[in-house]
Amino acid sequence: MAIDQSKVIQGVHGLKLEGDSSGLIRRFGVLLNNNNVDYYNDFSFEFERAIIDSHGADFAPIARELLIYAAQDCANNTFFGIMSSDEYKGLVTPMIENEEDKVKGLVAVENALGWARVEFAELKPGEKLVLRSRGGYEEEGYRKRYGKSDHGVCYMLAGVTAGFMDLLYGPGIGPENLGTYKCEEVKCIAKGDDCCEFVATKR
Amino acid sequence: MAEYSPKVEFDADKNKITMDGEWVVLHCQHYNLGFVQMVLDAAEYLDGGKLMSDSAEVVALKQLENQPGGSPEEVLNIAAGMFTKLGFGSIDFSGVDESGGEVKVPHSHIGNGWGVKYDKPSKQPVDFLARGFIAGALAKAYGKPKGAYKVTQQSCIAQGAPASTFKVEVG
């Protein structure tokens, strides 16, 4: 049985991820929220620009690395919680037949979160993971605000891709592996490419 | 009184979730607090908290534009329902009116999330998301533009307070 993405998405959306009586969404050992993409895009890109304005263009890679790291931290914690959940073990784990399916299971959940259309491209277990996306909220948001970019802008998706490798192939358990892998966005629709492409390798 | 009851749709071709037509995404407190940490680390050089609360204010105003209008009380009731449903926490607007006052947040994604993520309480208030949301909700309720209300966080769950409180003043 291969990973049935639509079934996974249906399963995730069936969880009714909305605030309880205290307004908190407690799931998978973390607190979730539903927020507008404009909030994330406005803050991310304006923060990056403010760092460049205050420190110069040499600091742009540092600002981007911080934004990627925030997402990698998120992936290590949230997806570890998801992988450890009864829901994942009941729905996704039985579909996993090989190494690629381990990634495809995570990608299926990722696609349920509303971030982009993410597709699996290549895996060398422990060494390299390549994912591609289209319609990501970051590249769409960037183009809408600023037009064409000279660099990849999907920091969140890059961090999550590295986080998947941390979780699957890091030496420890779950979030202990944070930062074992890094990710480069080698293609980005915001740069004029036909898709966004993320390559995660060991740091 | 009208309640917040958004139309939630999922576009399976684009993997896009919308609430009343607005694109929303799910994220955890680790990601959101990662952003907060960036703001705190860069505080010497730039007011990242203002960037974050401004973003939240613009989004709150925009999302409330899609909701039924009515009296300020009705708009704030919708806003409180939105805050809760989106997973931001719970919010009490009863201490504020057009001229200002205090808003209480007994539960907060950011404040409670801090306690889950970090061992030590925060040294300063960190709920820039709620700060901006409050400013946007009040502007919409009283028919004023963005920036009409100055919101200052006075206590924060992340610091160990039982609830986060926000002082509201007219611009």
mmCIF file with all atom_site columns, C-alpha atoms in Angstrom, chain A:
data_model
loop_
_atom_site.group_PDB
_atom_site.id
_atom_site.type_symbol
_atom_site.label_atom_id
_atom_site.label_alt_id
_atom_site.label_comp_id
_atom_site.label_asym_id
_atom_site.label_entity_id
_atom_site.label_seq_id
_atom_site.pdbx_PDB_ins_code
_atom_site.Cartn_x
_atom_site.Cartn_y
_atom_site.Cartn_z
_atom_site.occupancy
_atom_site.B_iso_or_equiv
_atom_site.pdbx_formal_charge
_atom_site.auth_seq_id
_atom_site.auth_comp_id
_atom_site.auth_asym_id
_atom_site.auth_atom_id
_atom_site.pdbx_PDB_model_num
ATOM 1   C CA . MET A 1 1   ? 0.000   0.000  0.000   1.00 0.00 ? 1   MET A CA 1
ATOM 2   C CA . ALA A 1 2   ? 1.479   3.355  -1.008  1.00 0.00 ? 2   ALA A CA 1
ATOM 3   C CA . ILE A 1 3   ? 0.850   6.590  0.861   1.00 0.00 ? 3   ILE A CA 1
ATOM 4   C CA . ASP A 1 4   ? -2.675  7.729  0.049   1.00 0.00 ? 4   ASP A CA 1
ATOM 5   C CA . GLN A 1 5   ? -2.275  11.477 0.368   1.00 0.00 ? 5   GLN A CA 1
ATOM 6   C CA . SER A 1 6   ? -5.934  12.377 0.034   1.00 0.00 ? 6   SER A CA 1
ATOM 7   C CA . LYS A 1 7   ? -6.803  9.908  2.788   1.00 0.00 ? 7   LYS A CA 1
ATOM 8   C CA . VAL A 1 8   ? -4.150  11.443 5.050   1.00 0.00 ? 8   VAL A CA 1
ATOM 9   C CA . ILE A 1 9   ? -5.389  14.961 4.357   1.00 0.00 ? 9   ILE A CA 1
ATOM 10  C CA . GLN A 1 10  ? -8.950  13.869 5.058   1.00 0.00 ? 10  GLN A CA 1
ATOM 11  C CA . GLY A 1 11  ? -7.791  12.294 8.310   1.00 0.00 ? 11  GLY A CA 1
ATOM 12  C CA . VAL A 1 12  ? -5.974  15.435 9.467   1.00 0.00 ? 12  VAL A CA 1
ATOM 13  C CA . HIS A 1 13  ? -8.885  17.702 8.582   1.00 0.00 ? 13  HIS A CA 1
ATOM 14  C CA . GLY A 1 14  ? -11.239 15.353 10.401  1.00 0.00 ? 14  GLY A CA 1
ATOM 15  C CA . LEU A 1 15  ? -9.449  16.247 13.629  1.00 0.00 ? 15  LEU A CA 1
ATOM 16  C CA . LYS A 1 16  ? -11.258 19.622 13.777  1.00 0.00 ? 16  LYS A CA 1
ATOM 17  C CA . LEU A 1 17  ? -8.193  21.683 14.543  1.00 0.00 ? 17  LEU A CA 1
ATOM 18  C CA . GLU A 1 18  ? -9.820  24.692 16.184  1.00 0.00 ? 18  GLU A CA 1
ATOM 19  C CA . GLY A 1 19  ? -9.571  26.323 19.596  1.00 0.00 ? 19  GLY A CA 1
ATOM 20  C CA . ASP A 1 20  ? -11.116 24.587 22.612  1.00 0.00 ? 20  ASP A CA 1
ATOM 21  C CA . SER A 1 21  ? -13.054 26.440 25.335  1.00 0.00 ? 21  SER A CA 1
ATOM 22  C CA . SER A 1 22  ? -9.828  28.234 26.340  1.00 0.00 ? 22  SER A CA 1
ATOM 23  C CA . GLY A 1 23  ? -9.041  29.132 22.749  1.00 0.00 ? 23  GLY A CA 1
ATOM 24  C CA . LEU A 1 24  ? -6.069  26.789 22.500  1.00 0.00 ? 24  LEU A CA 1
ATOM 25  C CA . ILE A 1 25  ? -5.540  24.019 19.945  1.00 0.00 ? 25  ILE A CA 1
ATOM 26  C CA . ARG A 1 26  ? -3.711  21.304 21.892  1.00 0.00 ? 26  ARG A CA 1
ATOM 27  C CA . ARG A 1 27  ? -2.639  18.526 19.544  1.00 0.00 ? 27  ARG A CA 1
ATOM 28  C CA . PHE A 1 28  ? 0.427   16.351 18.995  1.00 0.00 ? 28  PHE A CA 1
ATOM 29  C CA . GLY A 1 29  ? 2.147   17.681 22.132  1.00 0.00 ? 29  GLY A CA 1
ATOM 30  C CA . VAL A 1 30  ? 2.174   21.257 20.824  1.00 0.00 ? 30  VAL A CA 1
ATOM 31  C CA . LEU A 1 31  ? -0.148  24.251 20.640  1.00 0.00 ? 31  LEU A CA 1
ATOM 32  C CA . LEU A 1 32  ? -1.343  25.022 17.114  1.00 0.00 ? 32  LEU A CA 1
ATOM 33  C CA . ASN A 1 33  ? -2.975  28.068 15.644  1.00 0.00 ? 33  ASN A CA 1
ATOM 34  C CA . ASN A 1 34  ? -4.631  28.965 12.374  1.00 0.00 ? 34  ASN A CA 1
ATOM 35  C CA . ASN A 1 35  ? -3.289  32.248 11.131  1.00 0.00 ? 35  ASN A CA 1
ATOM 36  C CA . ASN A 1 36  ? -3.601  34.261 7.972   1.00 0.00 ? 36  ASN A CA 1
ATOM 37  C CA . VAL A 1 37  ? -0.726  33.851 5.501   1.00 0.00 ? 37  VAL A CA 1
ATOM 38  C CA . ASP A 1 38  ? -0.403  37.646 5.320   1.00 0.00 ? 38  ASP A CA 1
ATOM 39  C CA . TYR A 1 39  ? 0.634   37.724 8.973   1.00 0.00 ? 39  TYR A CA 1
ATOM 40  C CA . TYR A 1 40  ? 3.523   35.318 8.373   1.00 0.00 ? 40  TYR A CA 1
ATOM 41  C CA . ASN A 1 41  ? 4.552   36.891 5.079   1.00 0.00 ? 41  ASN A CA 1
ATOM 42  C CA . ASP A 1 42  ? 4.391   40.478 6.306   1.00 0.00 ? 42  ASP A CA 1
ATOM 43  C CA . PHE A 1 43  ? 6.469   39.737 9.363   1.00 0.00 ? 43  PHE A CA 1
ATOM 44  C CA . SER A 1 44  ? 9.027   37.415 7.698   1.00 0.00 ? 44  SER A CA 1
ATOM 45  C CA . PHE A 1 45  ? 9.827   39.597 4.729   1.00 0.00 ? 45  PHE A CA 1
ATOM 46  C CA . GLU A 1 46  ? 9.706   42.911 6.581   1.00 0.00 ? 46  GLU A CA 1
ATOM 47  C CA . PHE A 1 47  ? 11.913  41.507 9.359   1.00 0.00 ? 47  PHE A CA 1
ATOM 48  C CA . GLU A 1 48  ? 14.421  40.346 6.746   1.00 0.00 ? 48  GLU A CA 1
ATOM 49  C CA . ARG A 1 49  ? 14.352  43.799 5.126   1.00 0.00 ? 49  ARG A CA 1
ATOM 50  C CA . ALA A 1 50  ? 14.703  45.565 8.472   1.00 0.00 ? 50  ALA A CA 1
ATOM 51  C CA . ILE A 1 51  ? 17.808  43.496 9.292   1.00 0.00 ? 51  ILE A CA 1
ATOM 52  C CA . ILE A 1 52  ? 19.302  44.389 5.908   1.00 0.00 ? 52  ILE A CA 1
ATOM 53  C CA . ASP A 1 53  ? 18.432  48.077 6.437   1.00 0.00 ? 53  ASP A CA 1
ATOM 54  C CA . SER A 1 54  ? 20.049  48.156 9.867   1.00 0.00 ? 54  SER A CA 1
ATOM 55  C CA . HIS A 1 55  ? 23.080  45.923 9.208   1.00 0.00 ? 55  HIS A CA 1
ATOM 56  C CA . GLY A 1 56  ? 23.616  45.861 5.455   1.00 0.00 ? 56  GLY A CA 1
ATOM 57  C CA . ALA A 1 57  ? 23.120  43.212 2.779   1.00 0.00 ? 57  ALA A CA 1
ATOM 58  C CA . ASP A 1 58  ? 25.881  41.023 4.243   1.00 0.00 ? 58  ASP A CA 1
ATOM 59  C CA . PHE A 1 59  ? 23.454  40.164 7.039   1.00 0.00 ? 59  PHE A CA 1
ATOM 60  C CA . ALA A 1 60  ? 20.709  38.946 4.700   1.00 0.00 ? 60  ALA A CA 1
ATOM 61  C CA . PRO A 1 61  ? 21.842  35.289 4.909   1.00 0.00 ? 61  PRO A CA 1
ATOM 62  C CA . ILE A 1 62  ? 21.725  35.483 8.721   1.00 0.00 ? 62  ILE A CA 1
ATOM 63  C CA . ALA A 1 63  ? 18.156  36.818 8.697   1.00 0.00 ? 63  ALA A CA 1
ATOM 64  C CA . ARG A 1 64  ? 17.142  34.064 6.271   1.00 0.00 ? 64  ARG A CA 1
ATOM 65  C CA . GLU A 1 65  ? 18.882  31.415 8.357   1.00 0.00 ? 65  GLU A CA 1
ATOM 66  C CA . LEU A 1 66  ? 16.924  32.551 11.437  1.00 0.00 ? 66  LEU A CA 1
ATOM 67  C CA . LEU A 1 67  ? 13.647  32.279 9.539   1.00 0.00 ? 67  LEU A CA 1
ATOM 68  C CA . ILE A 1 68  ? 14.582  28.802 8.276   1.00 0.00 ? 68  ILE A CA 1
ATOM 69  C CA . TYR A 1 69  ? 15.658  27.716 11.748  1.00 0.00 ? 69  TYR A CA 1
ATOM 70  C CA . ALA A 1 70  ? 12.293  28.708 13.266  1.00 0.00 ? 70  ALA A CA 1
ATOM 71  C CA . ALA A 1 71  ? 10.574  26.355 10.812  1.00 0.00 ? 71  ALA A CA 1
ATOM 72  C CA . GLN A 1 72  ? 13.112  23.578 11.347  1.00 0.00 ? 72  GLN A CA 1
ATOM 73  C CA . ASP A 1 73  ? 12.442  23.798 15.085  1.00 0.00 ? 73  ASP A CA 1
ATOM 74  C CA . CYS A 1 74  ? 8.718   23.654 14.357  1.00 0.00 ? 74  CYS A CA 1
ATOM 75  C CA . ALA A 1 75  ? 9.128   20.577 12.147  1.00 0.00 ? 75  ALA A CA 1
ATOM 76  C CA . ASN A 1 76  ? 11.258  18.771 14.716  1.00 0.00 ? 76  ASN A CA 1
ATOM 77  C CA . ASN A 1 77  ? 8.684   19.290 17.432  1.00 0.00 ? 77  ASN A CA 1
ATOM 78  C CA . THR A 1 78  ? 5.340   19.241 15.658  1.00 0.00 ? 78  THR A CA 1
ATOM 79  C CA . PHE A 1 79  ? 6.066   16.451 13.194  1.00 0.00 ? 79  PHE A CA 1
ATOM 80  C CA . PHE A 1 80  ? 7.670   14.390 15.950  1.00 0.00 ? 80  PHE A CA 1
ATOM 81  C CA . GLY A 1 81  ? 4.425   14.822 17.877  1.00 0.00 ? 81  GLY A CA 1
ATOM 82  C CA . ILE A 1 82  ? 2.443   13.899 14.792  1.00 0.00 ? 82  ILE A CA 1
ATOM 83  C CA . MET A 1 83  ? 4.569   10.807 14.063  1.00 0.00 ? 83  MET A CA 1
ATOM 84  C CA . SER A 1 84  ? 4.184   9.722  17.678  1.00 0.00 ? 84  SER A CA 1
ATOM 85  C CA . SER A 1 85  ? 0.414   10.198 17.722  1.00 0.00 ? 85  SER A CA 1
ATOM 86  C CA . ASP A 1 86  ? -2.130  7.412  17.686  1.00 0.00 ? 86  ASP A CA 1
ATOM 87  C CA . GLU A 1 87  ? -3.740  9.058  14.669  1.00 0.00 ? 87  GLU A CA 1
ATOM 88  C CA . TYR A 1 88  ? -0.514  8.836  12.627  1.00 0.00 ? 88  TYR A CA 1
ATOM 89  C CA . LYS A 1 89  ? 0.189   5.296  13.779  1.00 0.00 ? 89  LYS A CA 1
ATOM 90  C CA . GLY A 1 90  ? -3.334  4.282  12.849  1.00 0.00 ? 90  GLY A CA 1
ATOM 91  C CA . LEU A 1 91  ? -3.621  6.069  9.540   1.00 0.00 ? 91  LEU A CA 1
ATOM 92  C CA . VAL A 1 92  ? -0.178  6.634  8.001   1.00 0.00 ? 92  VAL A CA 1
ATOM 93  C CA . THR A 1 93  ? 2.159   4.031  9.491   1.00 0.00 ? 93  THR A CA 1
ATOM 94  C CA . PRO A 1 94  ? 0.285   1.077  7.915   1.00 0.00 ? 94  PRO A CA 1
ATOM 95  C CA . MET A 1 95  ? 0.813   2.684  4.478   1.00 0.00 ? 95  MET A CA 1
ATOM 96  C CA . ILE A 1 96  ? 4.599   2.867  4.897   1.00 0.00 ? 96  ILE A CA 1
ATOM 97  C CA . GLU A 1 97  ? 6.372   0.144  2.950   1.00 0.00 ? 97  GLU A CA 1
ATOM 98  C CA . ASN A 1 98  ? 9.816   1.636  2.313   1.00 0.00 ? 98  ASN A CA 1
ATOM 99  C CA . GLU A 1 99  ? 12.120  4.568  3.120   1.00 0.00 ? 99  GLU A CA 1
ATOM 100 C CA . GLU A 1 100 ? 10.509  6.888  0.575   1.00 0.00 ? 100 GLU A CA 1
ATOM 101 C CA . ASP A 1 101 ? 7.109   6.274  2.121   1.00 0.00 ? 101 ASP A CA 1
ATOM 102 C CA . LYS A 1 102 ? 8.393   7.598  5.456   1.00 0.00 ? 102 LYS A CA 1
ATOM 103 C CA . VAL A 1 103 ? 8.989   10.947 3.771   1.00 0.00 ? 103 VAL A CA 1
ATOM 104 C CA . LYS A 1 104 ? 5.818   10.777 1.696   1.00 0.00 ? 104 LYS A CA 1
ATOM 105 C CA . GLY A 1 105 ? 3.782   10.216 4.855   1.00 0.00 ? 105 GLY A CA 1
ATOM 106 C CA . LEU A 1 106 ? 5.200   13.414 6.363   1.00 0.00 ? 106 LEU A CA 1
ATOM 107 C CA . VAL A 1 107 ? 4.674   15.285 3.092   1.00 0.00 ? 107 VAL A CA 1
ATOM 108 C CA . ALA A 1 108 ? 1.032   14.167 3.038   1.00 0.00 ? 108 ALA A CA 1
ATOM 109 C CA . VAL A 1 109 ? 0.530   15.665 6.500   1.00 0.00 ? 109 VAL A CA 1
ATOM 110 C CA . GLU A 1 110 ? 2.420   18.799 5.433   1.00 0.00 ? 110 GLU A CA 1
ATOM 111 C CA . ASN A 1 111 ? -0.002  19.163 2.552   1.00 0.00 ? 111 ASN A CA 1
ATOM 112 C CA . ALA A 1 112 ? -2.921  19.050 4.983   1.00 0.00 ? 112 ALA A CA 1
ATOM 113 C CA . LEU A 1 113 ? -1.646  22.149 6.787   1.00 0.00 ? 113 LEU A CA 1
ATOM 114 C CA . GLY A 1 114 ? -2.415  24.467 3.882   1.00 0.00 ? 114 GLY A CA 1
ATOM 115 C CA . TRP A 1 115 ? 1.121   25.683 3.189   1.00 0.00 ? 115 TRP A CA 1
ATOM 116 C CA . ALA A 1 116 ? 1.653   24.631 -0.448  1.00 0.00 ? 116 ALA A CA 1
ATOM 117 C CA . ARG A 1 117 ? 1.428   21.703 -2.864  1.00 0.00 ? 117 ARG A CA 1
ATOM 118 C CA . VAL A 1 118 ? 4.536   19.794 -1.829  1.00 0.00 ? 118 VAL A CA 1
ATOM 119 C CA . GLU A 1 119 ? 5.777   16.790 -3.801  1.00 0.00 ? 119 GLU A CA 1
ATOM 120 C CA . PHE A 1 120 ? 8.402   14.204 -3.074  1.00 0.00 ? 120 PHE A CA 1
ATOM 121 C CA . ALA A 1 121 ? 11.254  14.203 -5.629  1.00 0.00 ? 121 ALA A CA 1
ATOM 122 C CA . GLU A 1 122 ? 14.264  12.226 -4.374  1.00 0.00 ? 122 GLU A CA 1
ATOM 123 C CA . LEU A 1 123 ? 15.654  10.542 -1.285  1.00 0.00 ? 123 LEU A CA 1
ATOM 124 C CA . LYS A 1 124 ? 19.094  9.157  -0.508  1.00 0.00 ? 124 LYS A CA 1
ATOM 125 C CA . PRO A 1 125 ? 18.433  7.825  3.003   1.00 0.00 ? 125 PRO A CA 1
ATOM 126 C CA . GLY A 1 126 ? 20.517  9.668  5.565   1.00 0.00 ? 126 GLY A CA 1
ATOM 127 C CA . GLU A 1 127 ? 22.172  11.800 2.905   1.00 0.00 ? 127 GLU A CA 1
ATOM 128 C CA . LYS A 1 128 ? 19.820  13.876 0.834   1.00 0.00 ? 128 LYS A CA 1
ATOM 129 C CA . LEU A 1 129 ? 16.153  14.743 0.426   1.00 0.00 ? 129 LEU A CA 1
ATOM 130 C CA . VAL A 1 130 ? 14.671  16.719 -2.460  1.00 0.00 ? 130 VAL A CA 1
ATOM 131 C CA . LEU A 1 131 ? 11.127  18.102 -2.248  1.00 0.00 ? 131 LEU A CA 1
ATOM 132 C CA . ARG A 1 132 ? 9.378   20.392 -4.708  1.00 0.00 ? 132 ARG A CA 1
ATOM 133 C CA . SER A 1 133 ? 6.464   22.737 -4.170  1.00 0.00 ? 133 SER A CA 1
ATOM 134 C CA . ARG A 1 134 ? 4.088   24.943 -6.101  1.00 0.00 ? 134 ARG A CA 1
ATOM 135 C CA . GLY A 1 135 ? 1.669   27.548 -4.801  1.00 0.00 ? 135 GLY A CA 1
ATOM 136 C CA . GLY A 1 136 ? 3.481   28.044 -1.507  1.00 0.00 ? 136 GLY A CA 1
ATOM 137 C CA . TYR A 1 137 ? 2.206   30.945 0.574   1.00 0.00 ? 137 TYR A CA 1
ATOM 138 C CA . GLU A 1 138 ? 5.672   32.438 0.864   1.00 0.00 ? 138 GLU A CA 1
ATOM 139 C CA . GLU A 1 139 ? 6.521   32.647 -2.827  1.00 0.00 ? 139 GLU A CA 1
ATOM 140 C CA . GLU A 1 140 ? 2.994   33.825 -3.677  1.00 0.00 ? 140 GLU A CA 1
ATOM 141 C CA . GLY A 1 141 ? 3.080   36.397 -0.891  1.00 0.00 ? 141 GLY A CA 1
ATOM 142 C CA . TYR A 1 142 ? 6.535   37.634 -1.845  1.00 0.00 ? 142 TYR A CA 1
ATOM 143 C CA . ARG A 1 143 ? 5.625   38.113 -5.500  1.00 0.00 ? 143 ARG A CA 1
ATOM 144 C CA . LYS A 1 144 ? 2.417   39.917 -4.563  1.00 0.00 ? 144 LYS A CA 1
ATOM 145 C CA . ARG A 1 145 ? 4.317   42.360 -2.331  1.00 0.00 ? 145 ARG A CA 1
ATOM 146 C CA . TYR A 1 146 ? 7.658   42.864 -4.019  1.00 0.00 ? 146 TYR A CA 1
ATOM 147 C CA . GLY A 1 147 ? 7.636   41.225 -7.468  1.00 0.00 ? 147 GLY A CA 1
ATOM 148 C CA . LYS A 1 148 ? 10.461  38.978 -8.636  1.00 0.00 ? 148 LYS A CA 1
ATOM 149 C CA . SER A 1 149 ? 13.146  37.944 -6.176  1.00 0.00 ? 149 SER A CA 1
ATOM 150 C CA . ASP A 1 150 ? 16.849  37.327 -6.743  1.00 0.00 ? 150 ASP A CA 1
ATOM 151 C CA . HIS A 1 151 ? 16.868  34.556 -4.118  1.00 0.00 ? 151 HIS A CA 1
ATOM 152 C CA . GLY A 1 152 ? 14.645  31.778 -2.797  1.00 0.00 ? 152 GLY A CA 1
ATOM 153 C CA . VAL A 1 153 ? 12.054  33.093 -0.344  1.00 0.00 ? 153 VAL A CA 1
ATOM 154 C CA . CYS A 1 154 ? 10.365  29.944 0.973   1.00 0.00 ? 154 CYS A CA 1
ATOM 155 C CA . TYR A 1 155 ? 12.191  29.893 4.282   1.00 0.00 ? 155 TYR A CA 1
ATOM 156 C CA . MET A 1 156 ? 9.481   27.991 6.115   1.00 0.00 ? 156 MET A CA 1
ATOM 157 C CA . LEU A 1 157 ? 9.298   25.164 3.585   1.00 0.00 ? 157 LEU A CA 1
ATOM 158 C CA . ALA A 1 158 ? 13.108  24.946 3.535   1.00 0.00 ? 158 ALA A CA 1
ATOM 159 C CA . GLY A 1 159 ? 13.243  24.615 7.321   1.00 0.00 ? 159 GLY A CA 1
ATOM 160 C CA . VAL A 1 160 ? 10.560  21.952 7.336   1.00 0.00 ? 160 VAL A CA 1
ATOM 161 C CA . THR A 1 161 ? 12.392  19.928 4.670   1.00 0.00 ? 161 THR A CA 1
ATOM 162 C CA . ALA A 1 162 ? 15.561  19.952 6.788   1.00 0.00 ? 162 ALA A CA 1
ATOM 163 C CA . GLY A 1 163 ? 13.422  19.075 9.806   1.00 0.00 ? 163 GLY A CA 1
ATOM 164 C CA . PHE A 1 164 ? 12.083  15.958 8.081   1.00 0.00 ? 164 PHE A CA 1
ATOM 165 C CA . MET A 1 165 ? 15.639  14.721 7.598   1.00 0.00 ? 165 MET A CA 1
ATOM 166 C CA . ASP A 1 166 ? 16.492  15.581 11.226  1.00 0.00 ? 166 ASP A CA 1
ATOM 167 C CA . LEU A 1 167 ? 13.566  13.463 12.399  1.00 0.00 ? 167 LEU A CA 1
ATOM 168 C CA . LEU A 1 168 ? 14.121  10.523 10.090  1.00 0.00 ? 168 LEU A CA 1
ATOM 169 C CA . TYR A 1 169 ? 17.908  10.272 10.087  1.00 0.00 ? 169 TYR A CA 1
ATOM 170 C CA . GLY A 1 170 ? 19.274  12.280 13.029  1.00 0.00 ? 170 GLY A CA 1
ATOM 171 C CA . PRO A 1 171 ? 21.238  10.384 15.692  1.00 0.00 ? 171 PRO A CA 1
ATOM 172 C CA . GLY A 1 172 ? 18.848  11.142 18.561  1.00 0.00 ? 172 GLY A CA 1
ATOM 173 C CA . ILE A 1 173 ? 15.137  11.012 19.191  1.00 0.00 ? 173 ILE A CA 1
ATOM 174 C CA . GLY A 1 174 ? 12.791  13.649 17.811  1.00 0.00 ? 174 GLY A CA 1
ATOM 175 C CA . PRO A 1 175 ? 13.743  17.269 18.534  1.00 0.00 ? 175 PRO A CA 1
ATOM 176 C CA . GLU A 1 176 ? 17.148  16.205 19.892  1.00 0.00 ? 176 GLU A CA 1
ATOM 177 C CA . ASN A 1 177 ? 18.139  16.079 16.224  1.00 0.00 ? 177 ASN A CA 1
ATOM 178 C CA . LEU A 1 178 ? 17.392  19.711 15.486  1.00 0.00 ? 178 LEU A CA 1
ATOM 179 C CA . GLY A 1 179 ? 19.981  21.139 13.096  1.00 0.00 ? 179 GLY A CA 1
ATOM 180 C CA . THR A 1 180 ? 21.573  17.876 11.987  1.00 0.00 ? 180 THR A CA 1
ATOM 181 C CA . TYR A 1 181 ? 20.546  18.722 8.424   1.00 0.00 ? 181 TYR A CA 1
ATOM 182 C CA . LYS A 1 182 ? 20.392  21.965 6.469   1.00 0.00 ? 182 LYS A CA 1
ATOM 183 C CA . CYS A 1 183 ? 18.355  22.872 3.437   1.00 0.00 ? 183 CYS A CA 1
ATOM 184 C CA . GLU A 1 184 ? 18.898  25.044 0.409   1.00 0.00 ? 184 GLU A CA 1
ATOM 185 C CA . GLU A 1 185 ? 16.094  26.249 -1.812  1.00 0.00 ? 185 GLU A CA 1
ATOM 186 C CA . VAL A 1 186 ? 17.790  25.788 -5.182  1.00 0.00 ? 186 VAL A CA 1
ATOM 187 C CA . LYS A 1 187 ? 14.786  26.829 -7.283  1.00 0.00 ? 187 LYS A CA 1
ATOM 188 C CA . CYS A 1 188 ? 12.000  29.250 -6.375  1.00 0.00 ? 188 CYS A CA 1
ATOM 189 C CA . ILE A 1 189 ? 8.946   30.413 -8.286  1.00 0.00 ? 189 ILE A CA 1
ATOM 190 C CA . ALA A 1 190 ? 9.591   33.889 -6.864  1.00 0.00 ? 190 ALA A CA 1
ATOM 191 C CA . LYS A 1 191 ? 12.872  33.878 -8.849  1.00 0.00 ? 191 LYS A CA 1
ATOM 192 C CA . GLY A 1 192 ? 11.067  32.847 -12.035 1.00 0.00 ? 192 GLY A CA 1
ATOM 193 C CA . ASP A 1 193 ? 11.648  29.093 -11.741 1.00 0.00 ? 193 ASP A CA 1
ATOM 194 C CA . ASP A 1 194 ? 8.920   26.608 -12.678 1.00 0.00 ? 194 ASP A CA 1
ATOM 195 C CA . CYS A 1 195 ? 8.724   25.302 -9.104  1.00 0.00 ? 195 CYS A CA 1
ATOM 196 C CA . CYS A 1 196 ? 10.362  25.671 -5.715  1.00 0.00 ? 196 CYS A CA 1
ATOM 197 C CA . GLU A 1 197 ? 12.921  22.959 -4.993  1.00 0.00 ? 197 GLU A CA 1
ATOM 198 C CA . PHE A 1 198 ? 14.425  22.153 -1.618  1.00 0.00 ? 198 PHE A CA 1
ATOM 199 C CA . VAL A 1 199 ? 17.563  20.087 -1.121  1.00 0.00 ? 199 VAL A CA 1
ATOM 200 C CA . ALA A 1 200 ? 18.328  18.961 2.420   1.00 0.00 ? 200 ALA A CA 1
ATOM 201 C CA . THR A 1 201 ? 21.762  17.511 3.225   1.00 0.00 ? 201 THR A CA 1
ATOM 202 C CA . LYS A 1 202 ? 23.802  16.864 6.340   1.00 0.00 ? 202 LYS A CA 1
ATOM 203 C CA . ARG A 1 203 ? 25.189  19.995 7.956   1.00 0.00 ? 203 ARG A CA 1
#
